[in-house]
């Protein structure tokens, strides 16, 4: 293939010019508009004191297929779900860095203080959410048997375990939350992914058995164990490799570039998916990148500085990720009354399960009254992991479509209101403190300093 005029390639087969620039232009414009609209939306919602993640999600809805995207103007918004999905690379990388940051919360000195509590609460609240949703949807099944089947309710109960690590981490970062509740929250959110994978694999295996009449022990037992074990092993190996490579560089810039490159590489490797006989070999990118961060922060003496540098680099990436998440929200699910009714039941009883499970297990592990009262609220957000589960549920065919739509409805509600409730809970627990006056006046101070330098 030879190059013709700028921005085109000459195809020898038919000697025609194929212009490539317009696709790149549209993609770059779309990403730029997503980031800029998201940032402007945070300013617009500042008087309402909403978390930035909520503003980003609303910005995504604004430029998504149901608002500006419907105009069909290239670069102004996203005209379809497929156009958003085309940028899924950004979401995969962002989730990798989010998991890497959460891995930083598993430092041994902190785990010695909170590890037992985090494990007990993490497992208990996930199982409680499944139990509450299963029982509630079973009642709905008896009332509306033609709208909700047993395989569907079992699968939805398993999806209820999932908590959104991204939204939770963004709220913690934005408000610089620190304290006993935050120290427990992030490890629990990370553990929730592993528990959710196991519960979903078992529940979905049972659901498939009920639909097909065939028992698949590999899907129910072997595959989830293999996925979790290999994910943790791969993350640990990559964390060790990153630590050894870091020793080769003296420059902070080079070490930071190496760290960022390692997260990219780890996220890419975790996408590998193949079969060895009846065993399905796959990885959870969240678990892999979380383990990468966990091993790295515990064996690398310079991990504090490098992870802090990576956090600054990822700020625009996270903002774009949440705007794209908002653009993916499926507003059409509101058109089906059955989805709305079942979705409301799912949302309410998942929240009850999360809160009750957290409250009881926090009491059992002798947590403070503030943690018992407010920790459960911070576990309400739900997004990426749940959407991944419902995409697997599409293997059930027509029954999987209802599961997907109910999950999309729930994610829409959770993503908009969940971060707000997380912020309120962290504030009530005392982990978020008011912004000091000097920080609020930082811009004015810097402008005054710049003006003073000019006059000298």
PDB file of N, CA and C in Angstrom, residues 360-443:
ATOM      1  N   UNK A 360     -25.013  -5.105  60.198  1.00  0.00           N
ATOM      2  CA  UNK A 360     -24.897  -6.280  61.076  1.00  0.00           C
ATOM      3  C   UNK A 360     -23.442  -6.741  61.186  1.00  0.00           C
ATOM      4  N   UNK A 361     -22.750  -6.847  60.044  1.00  0.00           N
ATOM      5  CA  UNK A 361     -21.363  -7.329  60.068  1.00  0.00           C
ATOM      6  C   UNK A 361     -20.423  -6.315  60.721  1.00  0.00           C
ATOM      7  N   UNK A 362     -20.718  -5.019  60.574  1.00  0.00           N
ATOM      8  CA  UNK A 362     -19.906  -4.000  61.248  1.00  0.00           C
ATOM      9  C   UNK A 362     -20.074  -4.092  62.762  1.00  0.00           C
ATOM     10  N   UNK A 363     -21.306  -4.369  63.195  1.00  0.00           N
ATOM     11  CA  UNK A 363     -21.553  -4.578  64.628  1.00  0.00           C
ATOM     12  C   UNK A 363     -20.799  -5.820  65.120  1.00  0.00           C
ATOM     13  N   UNK A 364     -20.837  -6.878  64.307  1.00  0.00           N
ATOM     14  CA  UNK A 364     -20.164  -8.129  64.681  1.00  0.00           C
ATOM     15  C   UNK A 364     -18.662  -7.926  64.862  1.00  0.00           C
ATOM     16  N   UNK A 365     -18.069  -7.087  64.017  1.00  0.00           N
ATOM     17  CA  UNK A 365     -16.617  -6.869  64.072  1.00  0.00           C
ATOM     18  C   UNK A 365     -16.242  -5.672  64.940  1.00  0.00           C
ATOM     19  N   UNK A 366     -17.216  -5.163  65.700  1.00  0.00           N
ATOM     20  CA  UNK A 366     -16.990  -4.095  66.687  1.00  0.00           C
ATOM     21  C   UNK A 366     -16.445  -2.812  66.065  1.00  0.00           C
ATOM     22  N   UNK A 367     -17.067  -2.400  64.946  1.00  0.00           N
ATOM     23  CA  UNK A 367     -16.722  -1.119  64.335  1.00  0.00           C
ATOM     24  C   UNK A 367     -17.366   0.012  65.126  1.00  0.00           C
ATOM     25  N   UNK A 368     -16.911   1.229  64.863  1.00  0.00           N
ATOM     26  CA  UNK A 368     -17.461   2.389  65.557  1.00  0.00           C
ATOM     27  C   UNK A 368     -18.903   2.628  65.127  1.00  0.00           C
ATOM     28  N   UNK A 369     -19.698   3.343  65.935  1.00  0.00           N
ATOM     29  CA  UNK A 369     -21.096   3.629  65.562  1.00  0.00           C
ATOM     30  C   UNK A 369     -21.218   4.355  64.228  1.00  0.00           C
ATOM     31  N   UNK A 370     -20.262   5.249  63.913  1.00  0.00           N
ATOM     32  CA  UNK A 370     -20.314   5.987  62.640  1.00  0.00           C
ATOM     33  C   UNK A 370     -20.164   5.040  61.454  1.00  0.00           C
ATOM     34  N   UNK A 371     -19.258   4.074  61.569  1.00  0.00           N
ATOM     35  CA  UNK A 371     -19.064   3.107  60.488  1.00  0.00           C
ATOM     36  C   UNK A 371     -20.297   2.222  60.340  1.00  0.00           C
ATOM     37  N   UNK A 372     -20.836   1.754  61.442  1.00  0.00           N
ATOM     38  CA  UNK A 372     -22.043   0.916  61.395  1.00  0.00           C
ATOM     39  C   UNK A 372     -23.192   1.649  60.714  1.00  0.00           C
ATOM     40  N   UNK A 373     -23.299   2.946  60.975  1.00  0.00           N
ATOM     41  CA  UNK A 373     -24.437   3.724  60.493  1.00  0.00           C
ATOM     42  C   UNK A 373     -24.298   4.156  59.040  1.00  0.00           C
ATOM     43  N   UNK A 374     -23.075   4.500  58.612  1.00  0.00           N
ATOM     44  CA  UNK A 374     -22.917   5.148  57.309  1.00  0.00           C
ATOM     45  C   UNK A 374     -22.194   4.320  56.245  1.00  0.00           C
ATOM     46  N   UNK A 375     -21.466   3.277  56.623  1.00  0.00           N
ATOM     47  CA  UNK A 375     -20.691   2.524  55.633  1.00  0.00           C
ATOM     48  C   UNK A 375     -21.578   1.898  54.564  1.00  0.00           C
ATOM     49  N   UNK A 376     -22.718   1.356  54.947  1.00  0.00           N
ATOM     50  CA  UNK A 376     -23.603   0.703  53.986  1.00  0.00           C
ATOM     51  C   UNK A 376     -24.062   1.618  52.870  1.00  0.00           C
ATOM     52  N   UNK A 377     -24.271   2.897  53.185  1.00  0.00           N
ATOM     53  CA  UNK A 377     -24.738   3.864  52.179  1.00  0.00           C
ATOM     54  C   UNK A 377     -23.685   4.059  51.096  1.00  0.00           C
ATOM     55  N   UNK A 378     -22.406   3.999  51.468  1.00  0.00           N
ATOM     56  CA  UNK A 378     -21.336   4.230  50.495  1.00  0.00           C
ATOM     57  C   UNK A 378     -21.178   3.076  49.509  1.00  0.00           C
ATOM     58  N   UNK A 379     -21.859   1.962  49.756  1.00  0.00           N
ATOM     59  CA  UNK A 379     -21.756   0.791  48.877  1.00  0.00           C
ATOM     60  C   UNK A 379     -22.913   0.692  47.888  1.00  0.00           C
ATOM     61  N   UNK A 380     -23.740   1.734  47.798  1.00  0.00           N
ATOM     62  CA  UNK A 380     -24.887   1.713  46.886  1.00  0.00           C
ATOM     63  C   UNK A 380     -24.512   1.844  45.406  1.00  0.00           C
ATOM     64  N   UNK A 381     -23.516   2.684  45.014  1.00  0.00           N
ATOM     65  CA  UNK A 381     -23.237   2.864  43.579  1.00  0.00           C
ATOM     66  C   UNK A 381     -22.982   1.541  42.865  1.00  0.00           C
ATOM     67  N   UNK A 382     -23.436   1.465  41.620  1.00  0.00           N
ATOM     68  CA  UNK A 382     -23.274   0.243  40.825  1.00  0.00           C
ATOM     69  C   UNK A 382     -23.121   0.619  39.366  1.00  0.00           C
ATOM     70  N   UNK A 383     -22.141   0.024  38.683  1.00  0.00           N
ATOM     71  CA  UNK A 383     -21.951   0.363  37.267  1.00  0.00           C
ATOM     72  C   UNK A 383     -21.201  -0.734  36.523  1.00  0.00           C
ATOM     73  N   UNK A 384     -19.903  -0.492  36.244  1.00  0.00           N
ATOM     74  CA  UNK A 384     -19.151  -1.307  35.299  1.00  0.00           C
ATOM     75  C   UNK A 384     -19.188  -2.803  35.514  1.00  0.00           C
ATOM     76  N   UNK A 385     -18.933  -3.260  36.747  1.00  0.00           N
ATOM     77  CA  UNK A 385     -18.912  -4.701  37.014  1.00  0.00           C
ATOM     78  C   UNK A 385     -20.287  -5.312  36.751  1.00  0.00           C
ATOM     79  N   UNK A 386     -21.337  -4.610  37.176  1.00  0.00           N
ATOM     80  CA  UNK A 386     -22.706  -5.102  36.965  1.00  0.00           C
ATOM     81  C   UNK A 386     -23.029  -5.185  35.475  1.00  0.00           C
ATOM     82  N   UNK A 387     -22.571  -4.195  34.700  1.00  0.00           N
ATOM     83  CA  UNK A 387     -22.824  -4.215  33.259  1.00  0.00           C
ATOM     84  C   UNK A 387     -22.080  -5.374  32.594  1.00  0.00           C
ATOM     85  N   UNK A 388     -20.885  -5.674  33.088  1.00  0.00           N
ATOM     86  CA  UNK A 388     -20.158  -6.829  32.574  1.00  0.00           C
ATOM     87  C   UNK A 388     -20.895  -8.121  32.849  1.00  0.00           C
ATOM     88  N   UNK A 389     -21.477  -8.224  34.036  1.00  0.00           N
ATOM     89  CA  UNK A 389     -22.252  -9.420  34.389  1.00  0.00           C
ATOM     90  C   UNK A 389     -23.491  -9.557  33.513  1.00  0.00           C
ATOM     91  N   UNK A 390     -24.191  -8.435  33.282  1.00  0.00           N
ATOM     92  CA  UNK A 390     -25.425  -8.538  32.491  1.00  0.00           C
ATOM     93  C   UNK A 390     -25.119  -8.834  31.021  1.00  0.00           C
ATOM     94  N   UNK A 391     -23.930  -8.448  30.553  1.00  0.00           N
ATOM     95  CA  UNK A 391     -23.560  -8.810  29.179  1.00  0.00           C
ATOM     96  C   UNK A 391     -23.356 -10.322  29.062  1.00  0.00           C
ATOM     97  N   UNK A 392     -22.825 -10.945  30.125  1.00  0.00           N
ATOM     98  CA  UNK A 392     -22.701 -12.410  30.151  1.00  0.00           C
ATOM     99  C   UNK A 392     -24.087 -13.054  30.211  1.00  0.00           C
ATOM    100  N   UNK A 393     -24.995 -12.400  30.954  1.00  0.00           N
ATOM    101  CA  UNK A 393     -26.357 -12.930  31.102  1.00  0.00           C
ATOM    102  C   UNK A 393     -27.107 -12.977  29.777  1.00  0.00           C
ATOM    103  N   UNK A 394     -26.626 -12.253  28.772  1.00  0.00           N
ATOM    104  CA  UNK A 394     -27.263 -12.288  27.456  1.00  0.00           C
ATOM    105  C   UNK A 394     -27.166 -13.674  26.817  1.00  0.00           C
ATOM    106  N   UNK A 395     -26.338 -14.555  27.391  1.00  0.00           N
ATOM    107  CA  UNK A 395     -26.267 -15.935  26.895  1.00  0.00           C
ATOM    108  C   UNK A 395     -27.584 -16.678  27.096  1.00  0.00           C
ATOM    109  N   UNK A 396     -28.454 -16.146  27.965  1.00  0.00           N
ATOM    110  CA  UNK A 396     -29.757 -16.776  28.200  1.00  0.00           C
ATOM    111  C   UNK A 396     -30.756 -16.455  27.093  1.00  0.00           C
ATOM    112  N   UNK A 397     -30.324 -15.706  26.089  1.00  0.00           N
ATOM    113  CA  UNK A 397     -31.213 -15.379  24.981  1.00  0.00           C
ATOM    114  C   UNK A 397     -32.231 -14.323  25.344  1.00  0.00           C
ATOM    115  N   UNK A 398     -33.500 -14.590  25.053  1.00  0.00           N
ATOM    116  CA  UNK A 398     -34.565 -13.614  25.310  1.00  0.00           C
ATOM    117  C   UNK A 398     -34.662 -13.273  26.796  1.00  0.00           C
ATOM    118  N   UNK A 399     -34.429 -14.238  27.667  1.00  0.00           N
ATOM    119  CA  UNK A 399     -34.491 -13.979  29.104  1.00  0.00           C
ATOM    120  C   UNK A 399     -33.358 -13.047  29.541  1.00  0.00           C
ATOM    121  N   UNK A 400     -32.237 -13.115  28.843  1.00  0.00           N
ATOM    122  CA  UNK A 400     -31.116 -12.244  29.169  1.00  0.00           C
ATOM    123  C   UNK A 400     -31.384 -10.789  28.841  1.00  0.00           C
ATOM    124  N   UNK A 401     -32.243 -10.534  27.856  1.00  0.00           N
ATOM    125  CA  UNK A 401     -32.566  -9.154  27.477  1.00  0.00           C
ATOM    126  C   UNK A 401     -33.230  -8.402  28.621  1.00  0.00           C
ATOM    127  N   UNK A 402     -34.165  -9.044  29.310  1.00  0.00           N
ATOM    128  CA  UNK A 402     -34.826  -8.405  30.453  1.00  0.00           C
ATOM    129  C   UNK A 402     -33.822  -8.127  31.572  1.00  0.00           C
ATOM    130  N   UNK A 403     -32.922  -9.066  31.817  1.00  0.00           N
ATOM    131  CA  UNK A 403     -31.888  -8.871  32.840  1.00  0.00           C
ATOM    132  C   UNK A 403     -31.040  -7.652  32.497  1.00  0.00           C
ATOM    133  N   UNK A 404     -30.663  -7.553  31.232  1.00  0.00           N
ATOM    134  CA  UNK A 404     -29.845  -6.419  30.791  1.00  0.00           C
ATOM    135  C   UNK A 404     -30.586  -5.105  30.988  1.00  0.00           C
ATOM    136  N   UNK A 405     -31.848  -5.043  30.593  1.00  0.00           N
ATOM    137  CA  UNK A 405     -32.603  -3.795  30.689  1.00  0.00           C
ATOM    138  C   UNK A 405     -32.832  -3.368  32.139  1.00  0.00           C
ATOM    139  N   UNK A 406     -33.103  -4.326  33.017  1.00  0.00           N
ATOM    140  CA  UNK A 406     -33.299  -3.994  34.436  1.00  0.00           C
ATOM    141  C   UNK A 406     -31.985  -3.497  35.039  1.00  0.00           C
ATOM    142  N   UNK A 407     -30.879  -4.143  34.662  1.00  0.00           N
ATOM    143  CA  UNK A 407     -29.571  -3.704  35.160  1.00  0.00           C
ATOM    144  C   UNK A 407     -29.251  -2.302  34.664  1.00  0.00           C
ATOM    145  N   UNK A 408     -29.548  -2.027  33.393  1.00  0.00           N
ATOM    146  CA  UNK A 408     -29.316  -0.687  32.845  1.00  0.00           C
ATOM    147  C   UNK A 408     -30.152   0.358  33.576  1.00  0.00           C
ATOM    148  N   UNK A 409     -31.402   0.029  33.871  1.00  0.00           N
ATOM    149  CA  UNK A 409     -32.277   0.943  34.616  1.00  0.00           C
ATOM    150  C   UNK A 409     -31.687   1.225  35.998  1.00  0.00           C
ATOM    151  N   UNK A 410     -31.246   0.166  36.683  1.00  0.00           N
ATOM    152  CA  UNK A 410     -30.687   0.327  38.030  1.00  0.00           C
ATOM    153  C   UNK A 410     -29.398   1.140  37.998  1.00  0.00           C
ATOM    154  N   UNK A 411     -28.538   0.857  37.024  1.00  0.00           N
ATOM    155  CA  UNK A 411     -27.273   1.589  36.911  1.00  0.00           C
ATOM    156  C   UNK A 411     -27.529   3.072  36.682  1.00  0.00           C
ATOM    157  N   UNK A 412     -28.518   3.388  35.852  1.00  0.00           N
ATOM    158  CA  UNK A 412     -28.872   4.788  35.600  1.00  0.00           C
ATOM    159  C   UNK A 412     -29.214   5.506  36.900  1.00  0.00           C
ATOM    160  N   UNK A 413     -30.027   4.890  37.738  1.00  0.00           N
ATOM    161  CA  UNK A 413     -30.425   5.502  39.012  1.00  0.00           C
ATOM    162  C   UNK A 413     -29.248   5.553  39.982  1.00  0.00           C
ATOM    163  N   UNK A 414     -28.546   4.444  40.105  1.00  0.00           N
ATOM    164  CA  UNK A 414     -27.425   4.372  41.057  1.00  0.00           C
ATOM    165  C   UNK A 414     -26.311   5.351  40.704  1.00  0.00           C
ATOM    166  N   UNK A 415     -26.003   5.480  39.422  1.00  0.00           N
ATOM    167  CA  UNK A 415     -24.889   6.324  39.025  1.00  0.00           C
ATOM    168  C   UNK A 415     -25.177   7.805  39.250  1.00  0.00           C
ATOM    169  N   UNK A 416     -26.431   8.197  39.118  1.00  0.00           N
ATOM    170  CA  UNK A 416     -26.783   9.608  39.321  1.00  0.00           C
ATOM    171  C   UNK A 416     -26.872   9.945  40.809  1.00  0.00           C
ATOM    172  N   UNK A 417     -27.516   9.074  41.577  1.00  0.00           N
ATOM    173  CA  UNK A 417     -27.759   9.386  42.994  1.00  0.00           C
ATOM    174  C   UNK A 417     -26.739   8.750  43.945  1.00  0.00           C
ATOM    175  N   UNK A 418     -26.085   7.668  43.523  1.00  0.00           N
ATOM    176  CA  UNK A 418     -25.144   6.972  44.395  1.00  0.00           C
ATOM    177  C   UNK A 418     -23.991   7.828  44.886  1.00  0.00           C
ATOM    178  N   UNK A 419     -23.286   8.558  43.984  1.00  0.00           N
ATOM    179  CA  UNK A 419     -22.179   9.398  44.452  1.00  0.00           C
ATOM    180  C   UNK A 419     -22.615  10.478  45.439  1.00  0.00           C
ATOM    181  N   UNK A 420     -23.808  11.029  45.241  1.00  0.00           N
ATOM    182  CA  UNK A 420     -24.317  12.047  46.173  1.00  0.00           C
ATOM    183  C   UNK A 420     -24.492  11.442  47.561  1.00  0.00           C
ATOM    184  N   UNK A 421     -25.064  10.256  47.621  1.00  0.00           N
ATOM    185  CA  UNK A 421     -25.283   9.592  48.906  1.00  0.00           C
ATOM    186  C   UNK A 421     -23.954   9.185  49.547  1.00  0.00           C
ATOM    187  N   UNK A 422     -22.990   8.790  48.724  1.00  0.00           N
ATOM    188  CA  UNK A 422     -21.665   8.453  49.251  1.00  0.00           C
ATOM    189  C   UNK A 422     -21.021   9.670  49.892  1.00  0.00           C
ATOM    190  N   UNK A 423     -21.103  10.806  49.211  1.00  0.00           N
ATOM    191  CA  UNK A 423     -20.528  12.036  49.779  1.00  0.00           C
ATOM    192  C   UNK A 423     -21.210  12.410  51.090  1.00  0.00           C
ATOM    193  N   UNK A 424     -22.535  12.316  51.132  1.00  0.00           N
ATOM    194  CA  UNK A 424     -23.262  12.662  52.353  1.00  0.00           C
ATOM    195  C   UNK A 424     -22.881  11.732  53.506  1.00  0.00           C
ATOM    196  N   UNK A 425     -22.728  10.442  53.202  1.00  0.00           N
ATOM    197  CA  UNK A 425     -22.359   9.479  54.246  1.00  0.00           C
ATOM    198  C   UNK A 425     -20.955   9.749  54.774  1.00  0.00           C
ATOM    199  N   UNK A 426     -20.012  10.026  53.873  1.00  0.00           N
ATOM    200  CA  UNK A 426     -18.640  10.315  54.298  1.00  0.00           C
ATOM    201  C   UNK A 426     -18.571  11.609  55.107  1.00  0.00           C
ATOM    202  N   UNK A 427     -19.394  12.584  54.724  1.00  0.00           N
ATOM    203  CA  UNK A 427     -19.436  13.847  55.472  1.00  0.00           C
ATOM    204  C   UNK A 427     -20.018  13.629  56.859  1.00  0.00           C
ATOM    205  N   UNK A 428     -21.121  12.884  56.929  1.00  0.00           N
ATOM    206  CA  UNK A 428     -21.764  12.627  58.223  1.00  0.00           C
ATOM    207  C   UNK A 428     -20.851  11.834  59.154  1.00  0.00           C
ATOM    208  N   UNK A 429     -20.017  10.963  58.572  1.00  0.00           N
ATOM    209  CA  UNK A 429     -19.099  10.161  59.386  1.00  0.00           C
ATOM    210  C   UNK A 429     -17.864  10.942  59.813  1.00  0.00           C
ATOM    211  N   UNK A 430     -17.701  12.151  59.261  1.00  0.00           N
ATOM    212  CA  UNK A 430     -16.558  12.981  59.631  1.00  0.00           C
ATOM    213  C   UNK A 430     -15.325  12.756  58.788  1.00  0.00           C
ATOM    214  N   UNK A 431     -15.443  11.975  57.698  1.00  0.00           N
ATOM    215  CA  UNK A 431     -14.280  11.717  56.842  1.00  0.00           C
ATOM    216  C   UNK A 431     -14.065  12.812  55.805  1.00  0.00           C
ATOM    217  N   UNK A 432     -15.088  13.618  55.552  1.00  0.00           N
ATOM    218  CA  UNK A 432     -14.956  14.772  54.663  1.00  0.00           C
ATOM    219  C   UNK A 432     -15.087  16.028  55.509  1.00  0.00           C
ATOM    220  N   UNK A 433     -14.081  16.876  55.455  1.00  0.00           N
ATOM    221  CA  UNK A 433     -14.088  18.117  56.232  1.00  0.00           C
ATOM    222  C   UNK A 433     -14.282  19.301  55.295  1.00  0.00           C
ATOM    223  N   UNK A 434     -14.814  20.437  55.794  1.00  0.00           N
ATOM    224  CA  UNK A 434     -15.012  21.621  54.951  1.00  0.00           C
ATOM    225  C   UNK A 434     -13.696  22.103  54.341  1.00  0.00           C
ATOM    226  N   UNK A 435     -13.786  22.642  53.131  1.00  0.00           N
ATOM    227  CA  UNK A 435     -12.592  23.142  52.449  1.00  0.00           C
ATOM    228  C   UNK A 435     -12.089  24.393  53.164  1.00  0.00           C
ATOM    229  N   UNK A 436     -10.802  24.441  53.545  1.00  0.00           N
ATOM    230  CA  UNK A 436     -10.263  25.627  54.219  1.00  0.00           C
ATOM    231  C   UNK A 436     -10.372  26.870  53.345  1.00  0.00           C
ATOM    232  N   UNK A 437     -10.476  28.022  53.991  1.00  0.00           N
ATOM    233  CA  UNK A 437     -10.644  29.281  53.261  1.00  0.00           C
ATOM    234  C   UNK A 437      -9.469  29.548  52.330  1.00  0.00           C
ATOM    235  N   UNK A 438      -8.245  29.227  52.780  1.00  0.00           N
ATOM    236  CA  UNK A 438      -7.074  29.504  51.944  1.00  0.00           C
ATOM    237  C   UNK A 438      -7.078  28.676  50.667  1.00  0.00           C
ATOM    238  N   UNK A 439      -7.684  27.472  50.712  1.00  0.00           N
ATOM    239  CA  UNK A 439      -7.785  26.647  49.508  1.00  0.00           C
ATOM    240  C   UNK A 439      -8.798  27.250  48.541  1.00  0.00           C
ATOM    241  N   UNK A 440      -9.919  27.741  49.075  1.00  0.00           N
ATOM    242  CA  UNK A 440     -10.925  28.379  48.228  1.00  0.00           C
ATOM    243  C   UNK A 440     -10.362  29.616  47.533  1.00  0.00           C
ATOM    244  N   UNK A 441      -9.457  30.306  48.212  1.00  0.00           N
ATOM    245  CA  UNK A 441      -8.895  31.547  47.675  1.00  0.00           C
ATOM    246  C   UNK A 441      -7.592  31.306  46.917  1.00  0.00           C
ATOM    247  N   UNK A 442      -7.268  30.046  46.615  1.00  0.00           N
ATOM    248  CA  UNK A 442      -5.981  29.726  46.015  1.00  0.00           C
ATOM    249  C   UNK A 442      -5.783  30.416  44.673  1.00  0.00           C
ATOM    250  N   UNK A 443      -6.829  30.436  43.841  1.00  0.00           N
ATOM    251  CA  UNK A 443      -6.700  31.071  42.529  1.00  0.00           C
ATOM    252  C   UNK A 443      -6.433  32.562  42.678  1.00  0.00           C
TER     253      UNK A 443
END
